Coordinates of C-alpha atoms in Angstrom, one line a residue:
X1 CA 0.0 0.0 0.0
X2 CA 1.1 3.7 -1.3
X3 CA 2.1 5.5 2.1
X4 CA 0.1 9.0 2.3
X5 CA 1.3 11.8 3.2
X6 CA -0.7 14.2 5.5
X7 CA 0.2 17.9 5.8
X8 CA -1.4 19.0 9.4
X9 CA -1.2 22.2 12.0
X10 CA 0.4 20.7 14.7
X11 CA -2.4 21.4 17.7
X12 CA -4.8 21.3 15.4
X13 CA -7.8 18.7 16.9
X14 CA -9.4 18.5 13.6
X15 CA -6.4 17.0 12.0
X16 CA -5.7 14.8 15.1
X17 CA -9.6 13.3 14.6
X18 CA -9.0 13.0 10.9
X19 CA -5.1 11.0 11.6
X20 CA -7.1 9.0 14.1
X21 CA -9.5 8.2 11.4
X22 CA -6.7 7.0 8.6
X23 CA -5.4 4.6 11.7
X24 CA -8.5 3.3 12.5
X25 CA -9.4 2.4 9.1
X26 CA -5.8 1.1 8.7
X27 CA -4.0 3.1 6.9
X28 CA -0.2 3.9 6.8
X29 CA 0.6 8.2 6.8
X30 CA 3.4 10.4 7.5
X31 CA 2.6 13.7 8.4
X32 CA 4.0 17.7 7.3
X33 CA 4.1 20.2 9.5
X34 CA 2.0 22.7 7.1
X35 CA 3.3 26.1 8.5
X36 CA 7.2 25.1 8.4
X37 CA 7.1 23.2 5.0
X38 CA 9.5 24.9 2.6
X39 CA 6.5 26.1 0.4
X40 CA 6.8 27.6 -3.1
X41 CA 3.9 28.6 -5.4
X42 CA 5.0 25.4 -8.0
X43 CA 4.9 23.2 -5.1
X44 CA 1.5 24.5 -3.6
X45 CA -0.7 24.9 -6.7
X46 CA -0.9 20.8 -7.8
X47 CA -3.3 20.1 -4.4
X48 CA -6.0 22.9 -6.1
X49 CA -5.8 22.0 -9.3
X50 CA -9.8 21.6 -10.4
X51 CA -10.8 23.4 -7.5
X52 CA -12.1 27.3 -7.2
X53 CA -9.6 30.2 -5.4
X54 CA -12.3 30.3 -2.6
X55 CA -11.7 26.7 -1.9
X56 CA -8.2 27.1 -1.1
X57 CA -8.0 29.4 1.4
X58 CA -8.5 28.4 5.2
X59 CA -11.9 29.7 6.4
X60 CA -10.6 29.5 9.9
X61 CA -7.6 31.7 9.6
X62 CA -7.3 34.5 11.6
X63 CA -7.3 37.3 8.5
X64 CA -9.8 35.3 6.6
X65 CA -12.5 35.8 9.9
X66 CA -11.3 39.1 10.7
X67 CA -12.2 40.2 7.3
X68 CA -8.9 41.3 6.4
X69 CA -8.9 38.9 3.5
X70 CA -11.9 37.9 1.4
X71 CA -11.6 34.9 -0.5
X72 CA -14.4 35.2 -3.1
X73 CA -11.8 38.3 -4.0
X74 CA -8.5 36.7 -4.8
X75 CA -6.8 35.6 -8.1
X76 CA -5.0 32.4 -8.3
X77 CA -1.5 34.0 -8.5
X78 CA -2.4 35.9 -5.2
X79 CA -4.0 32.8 -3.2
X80 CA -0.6 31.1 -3.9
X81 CA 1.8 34.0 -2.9
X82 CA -0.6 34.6 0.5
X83 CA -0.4 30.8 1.5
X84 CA 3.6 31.0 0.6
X85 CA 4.1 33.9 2.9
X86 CA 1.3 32.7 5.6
X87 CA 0.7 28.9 5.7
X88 CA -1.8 29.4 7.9
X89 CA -4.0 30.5 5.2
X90 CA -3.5 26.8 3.4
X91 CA -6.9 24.7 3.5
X92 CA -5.8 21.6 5.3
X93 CA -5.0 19.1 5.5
X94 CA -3.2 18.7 2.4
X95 CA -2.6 15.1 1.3
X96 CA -0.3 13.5 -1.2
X97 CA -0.5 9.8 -2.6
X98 CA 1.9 9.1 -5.0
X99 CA 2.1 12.1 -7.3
X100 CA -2.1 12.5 -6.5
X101 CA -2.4 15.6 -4.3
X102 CA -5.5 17.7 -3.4
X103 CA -6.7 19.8 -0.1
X104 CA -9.7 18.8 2.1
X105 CA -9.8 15.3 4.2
X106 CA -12.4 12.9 2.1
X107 CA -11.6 9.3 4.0
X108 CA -13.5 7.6 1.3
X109 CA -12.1 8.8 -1.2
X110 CA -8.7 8.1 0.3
X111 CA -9.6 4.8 0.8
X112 CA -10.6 4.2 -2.9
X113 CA -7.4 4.9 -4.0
X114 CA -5.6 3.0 -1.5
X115 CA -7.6 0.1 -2.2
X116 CA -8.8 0.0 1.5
X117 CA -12.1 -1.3 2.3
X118 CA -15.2 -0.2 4.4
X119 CA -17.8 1.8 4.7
X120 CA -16.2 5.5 5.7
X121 CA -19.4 7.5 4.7
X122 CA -20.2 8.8 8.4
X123 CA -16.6 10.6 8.5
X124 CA -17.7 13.3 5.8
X125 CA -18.1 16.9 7.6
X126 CA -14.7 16.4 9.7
X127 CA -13.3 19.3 8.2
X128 CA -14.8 21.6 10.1
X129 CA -12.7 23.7 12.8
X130 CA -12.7 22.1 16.1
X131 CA -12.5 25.5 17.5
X132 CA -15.0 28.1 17.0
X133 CA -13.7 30.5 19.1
X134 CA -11.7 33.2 17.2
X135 CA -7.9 33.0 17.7
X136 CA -8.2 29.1 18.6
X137 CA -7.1 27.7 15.1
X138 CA -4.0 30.2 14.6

């Protein structure tokens, strides 16, 4: 089985439920510190390819809920260079198999390409922030 890779906040409960989830169901993960990978626009771009600017930025970040950044209003060369310069606006986690890479945690969909079986249909939703509170997902 292709080892995934799984680009998480450190701290971050959502991502903890969602590793939790991969090792329940079996399967094998490293994981990426998302805010201290060496980030570039070329390496970043390949986990949104096919999906809209607005999906790509973090709703949870800090600028994002303060309404210092609107992400209905950004270009794809501007989402890229913000995440570069402030990982904490990334949509996470990230995850890599193999040279497949997209944002957003979809555990049946992982499991289709790993060829892992089961029935992971009640883990759709866990993407959503853990913490409500403003300042908590930093």
């Amino acid at each position: 089985m292709q080892t995934l890779v799984f680009f998480e906040k450190p701290g971050c409960i959502s991502n903890a439920k969602q590793k939790k989830l991969l090792s329940s169901a079996g399967i094998s993960f490293t994981t990426e510190n998302i805010l201290e990978y060496a980030w570039d626009p070329l390496s970043l771009a390949p986990f949104f390819s096919g999906t809209p600017v607005v999906e790509w930025i973090n709703p949870n970040a800090p600028a994002v809920k303060d309404g210092e950044i609107d992400p209905t209003q950004v270009t794809e060369h501007e989402a890229l260079a913000m995440m570069v310069n402030s990982p904490i606006l990334i949509r996470r986690p990230l995850i890599q198999v193999g040279n497949l890479k997209w944002a957003g945690f979809d555990l049946p969909y992982i499991a289709e390409i790993l060829g892992v079986s089961g029935d992971y249909a009640s883990t759709q939703g866990i993407e959503s922030c853990s913490h409500p509170q403003k300042g908590e997902c930093d």
